[in-house]
Amino acid sequence: MIKCGIIGCGVISPTHLAGYKSIADADPVFFCDLIPARAEKLASQVSGGRCFTDYRQMLNDPELSAVSVCTDHASHGEIVAAAISAGKHVICEKVSGRTAEDLELMLKSAAEHPEVVASGIFQHRFNPGNIALKNLIASGLLGKLLTVNLNFACLRTNAYYENDPWRGTVAGEGGGVLINQAIHFLDQLRFLFGDVRRVAALSGNLTHQGVIEVEDTVAFTAEFTGGLMVTVNATNSAFAKWRSALTICAARAQLEFIDEKLTYLDAADSDAAAIRNALECNADPAEVHGKTYYGTGHTAQLADFIDAIKDKRMPQVTLADAANSAAFVHAVYESCATGSWVELRHF
Ligand SMILES: NC(=O)c1ccc[n+]([C@@H]2O[C@H](COP(=O)([O-])OP(=O)(O)OC[C@H]3O[C@@H](n4cnc5c(N)ncnc54)[C@H](O)[C@@H]3O)[C@@H](O)[C@H]2O)c1
């Protein structure tokens, strides 16, 4: 049985707890938050739960094997690095390290402790629809990939930002819609289409002036390795609660997806049948823990994390892979600031 802990017992933490509780080999009993009541609330949902306010004290406990880091972005680098140095397996939300230095800190620690399993949560990679689309692309059936457009819209109100002081600040969140919400779709693009070579971007604060220091809207162009041309729009000032639209234009087919469901397909009849077949998902719908748009992937990813610990193997999403999605975000921000194309750094 692998004893697990959660550092940061706020909004996303119940999704981690529900995931661990559904995994036979995981025993989530360690909970840490600066606000004691938050850790106590989670601890009351398991037998033998233990609470901490100092994560270093929790990491010193020899019974603890693995931790989820679910804190605000500013603390990811320091806490992930400390967990790895303490010999604890670690999975960090997204990763959303605000700066390259944050990412370097955690990756240095991981390189010094190769026996530790280190991962970042990008749960949508575990959605059956995303996996089917990735396999379809890899099969070559679509022909040469030409252009991709990703359009993401959601709504984050002033109250959302005002309720938690770290949100909407450069020091606490490190950015706005891109680093917090749209990062999932940047990761999806990397998952589906591979590495990014360079980006050119612009951003603005269109509806949250006086409330946040960061952007609520971004538009950018990216060139992927291999020449694929990608455009992305993302805003959290929209009427829509949460909506992504993905258009793929390839030499043999054009496809459109809304929230990962195929809504348009144009291809030769024989190809169309094969494409629809490849995208057919017969998986039983899994239970959603938390907000609907979190999806069902957390439990699948946490199960992979626990299996990786047991089998002494790499997790499906390595820490370096997750850090590369954060580096994609950082490159877009650098381009917004400089007005120039920015080449991506790959960890
Ligand atoms: N994967 C997803 O779909 C998803 C969804 C929501 C949030 N997130 C990510 O999860 C992370 C947390 O977001 P949230 O919305 O739960 O934030 P939150 O503010 O609700 O919770 C963060 C908690 O961390 C605690 N904390 C901060 N520093 C700490 C420290 N040093 N030691 C112990 N506790 C500490 C805070 O007191 C707070 O309770 C962020 O990285 C966010 O981007 C991911």
Short mmCIF file of C-alpha atoms and ligand atoms in Angstrom, two decimals, residues 6-16 32-35 38-39 52-56 69-73 75-76 78-79 92-97 121-124 156 160 164-167 173 179-181 183-184 242 291 293-295 298, ligand 1:
data_model
loop_
_atom_site.label_atom_id
_atom_site.label_comp_id
_atom_site.label_asym_id
_atom_site.label_seq_id
_atom_site.Cartn_x
_atom_site.Cartn_y
_atom_site.Cartn_z
CA ILE A 6 -1.83 16.15 -0.61
CA ILE A 7 -0.07 19.51 -0.18
CA GLY A 8 -2.58 22.31 -0.77
CA CYS A 9 -6.14 21.38 0.20
CA GLY A 10 -8.09 23.96 -1.85
CA VAL A 11 -10.38 23.72 -4.87
CA ILE A 12 -8.67 20.92 -6.84
CA SER A 13 -7.64 18.78 -3.85
CA PRO A 14 -10.92 16.79 -3.49
CA THR A 15 -10.42 15.58 -7.07
CA HIS A 16 -7.03 14.14 -6.04
CA CYS A 32 -1.17 19.71 4.47
CA ASP A 33 -2.47 23.26 4.12
CA LEU A 34 -1.48 26.61 5.57
CA ILE A 35 -5.15 26.89 6.57
CA ARG A 38 -8.84 22.81 4.77
CA ALA A 39 -6.53 19.89 5.61
CA PHE A 52 0.00 19.37 8.80
CA THR A 53 0.47 23.09 8.20
CA ASP A 54 4.19 22.79 7.36
CA TYR A 55 4.82 20.70 4.25
CA ARG A 56 8.48 20.14 5.25
CA VAL A 69 1.22 19.21 -5.02
CA CYS A 70 -2.01 21.24 -5.34
CA THR A 71 -0.82 24.68 -4.21
CA ASP A 72 -0.78 28.02 -6.03
CA HIS A 73 1.68 28.41 -8.90
CA SER A 75 5.12 27.53 -4.67
CA HIS A 76 5.31 24.69 -7.22
CA GLU A 78 10.05 25.00 -4.15
CA ILE A 79 7.60 22.31 -2.95
CA CYS A 92 2.27 18.42 -9.32
CA GLU A 93 -0.82 20.15 -10.67
CA LYS A 94 -0.15 20.81 -14.36
CA VAL A 95 2.98 21.96 -13.67
CA SER A 96 2.30 25.72 -13.70
CA GLY A 97 5.69 26.95 -12.47
CA ILE A 121 -0.98 16.62 -14.01
CA PHE A 122 -2.26 17.07 -17.54
CA GLN A 123 -5.32 14.91 -17.09
CA HIS A 124 -6.88 15.51 -20.51
CA ARG A 156 -13.65 33.94 -14.87
CA TYR A 160 -13.20 34.51 -8.92
CA ASP A 164 -8.13 34.23 -3.75
CA PRO A 165 -5.29 36.74 -3.48
CA TRP A 166 -2.80 34.70 -5.55
CA ARG A 167 -5.00 34.63 -8.65
CA GLU A 173 -0.27 33.06 -10.60
CA ILE A 179 -1.07 29.77 -17.49
CA ASN A 180 -4.17 28.70 -15.60
CA GLN A 181 -6.96 27.64 -17.97
CA ILE A 183 -2.44 25.61 -20.51
CA HIS A 184 -4.50 22.42 -20.80
CA TRP A 242 -15.91 26.48 -20.88
CA LYS A 291 -16.12 20.43 -12.02
CA TYR A 293 -14.59 20.48 -17.32
CA TYR A 294 -11.88 18.86 -15.17
CA GLY A 295 -12.99 15.71 -17.02
CA HIS A 298 -7.29 12.79 -12.87
N1 LIG B 1 -5.95 20.13 -13.53
C1 LIG B 1 -7.01 20.93 -13.39
O1 LIG B 1 -8.02 20.78 -14.10
C2 LIG B 1 -6.97 21.99 -12.33
C3 LIG B 1 -8.16 22.61 -11.91
C4 LIG B 1 -8.08 23.57 -10.89
C5 LIG B 1 -6.84 23.94 -10.36
N2 LIG B 1 -5.70 23.35 -10.84
C6 LIG B 1 -4.37 23.71 -10.31
O2 LIG B 1 -4.29 23.27 -8.95
C7 LIG B 1 -3.48 24.16 -8.20
C8 LIG B 1 -4.27 24.68 -7.02
O3 LIG B 1 -5.40 25.37 -7.51
P1 LIG B 1 -6.70 25.57 -6.60
O4 LIG B 1 -7.73 26.18 -7.48
O5 LIG B 1 -6.99 24.32 -5.87
O6 LIG B 1 -6.13 26.70 -5.59
P2 LIG B 1 -6.64 27.05 -4.13
O7 LIG B 1 -6.16 28.42 -3.83
O8 LIG B 1 -8.10 26.74 -4.00
O9 LIG B 1 -5.86 26.00 -3.22
C9 LIG B 1 -4.48 26.08 -2.99
C10 LIG B 1 -4.25 25.70 -1.52
O10 LIG B 1 -2.84 25.60 -1.30
C11 LIG B 1 -2.60 26.07 0.01
N3 LIG B 1 -1.18 26.41 0.12
C12 LIG B 1 -0.51 27.40 -0.52
N4 LIG B 1 0.80 27.38 -0.19
C13 LIG B 1 0.95 26.33 0.66
C14 LIG B 1 2.07 25.80 1.35
N5 LIG B 1 3.28 26.34 1.25
N6 LIG B 1 1.87 24.73 2.16
C15 LIG B 1 0.63 24.18 2.28
N7 LIG B 1 -0.47 24.64 1.63
C16 LIG B 1 -0.31 25.71 0.85
C17 LIG B 1 -3.53 27.26 0.17
O11 LIG B 1 -3.76 27.58 1.52
C18 LIG B 1 -4.78 26.74 -0.54
O12 LIG B 1 -5.68 26.11 0.36
C19 LIG B 1 -3.03 25.26 -9.17
O13 LIG B 1 -1.80 24.89 -9.71
C20 LIG B 1 -4.08 25.22 -10.26
O14 LIG B 1 -3.61 25.70 -11.48
C21 LIG B 1 -5.76 22.38 -11.78
#
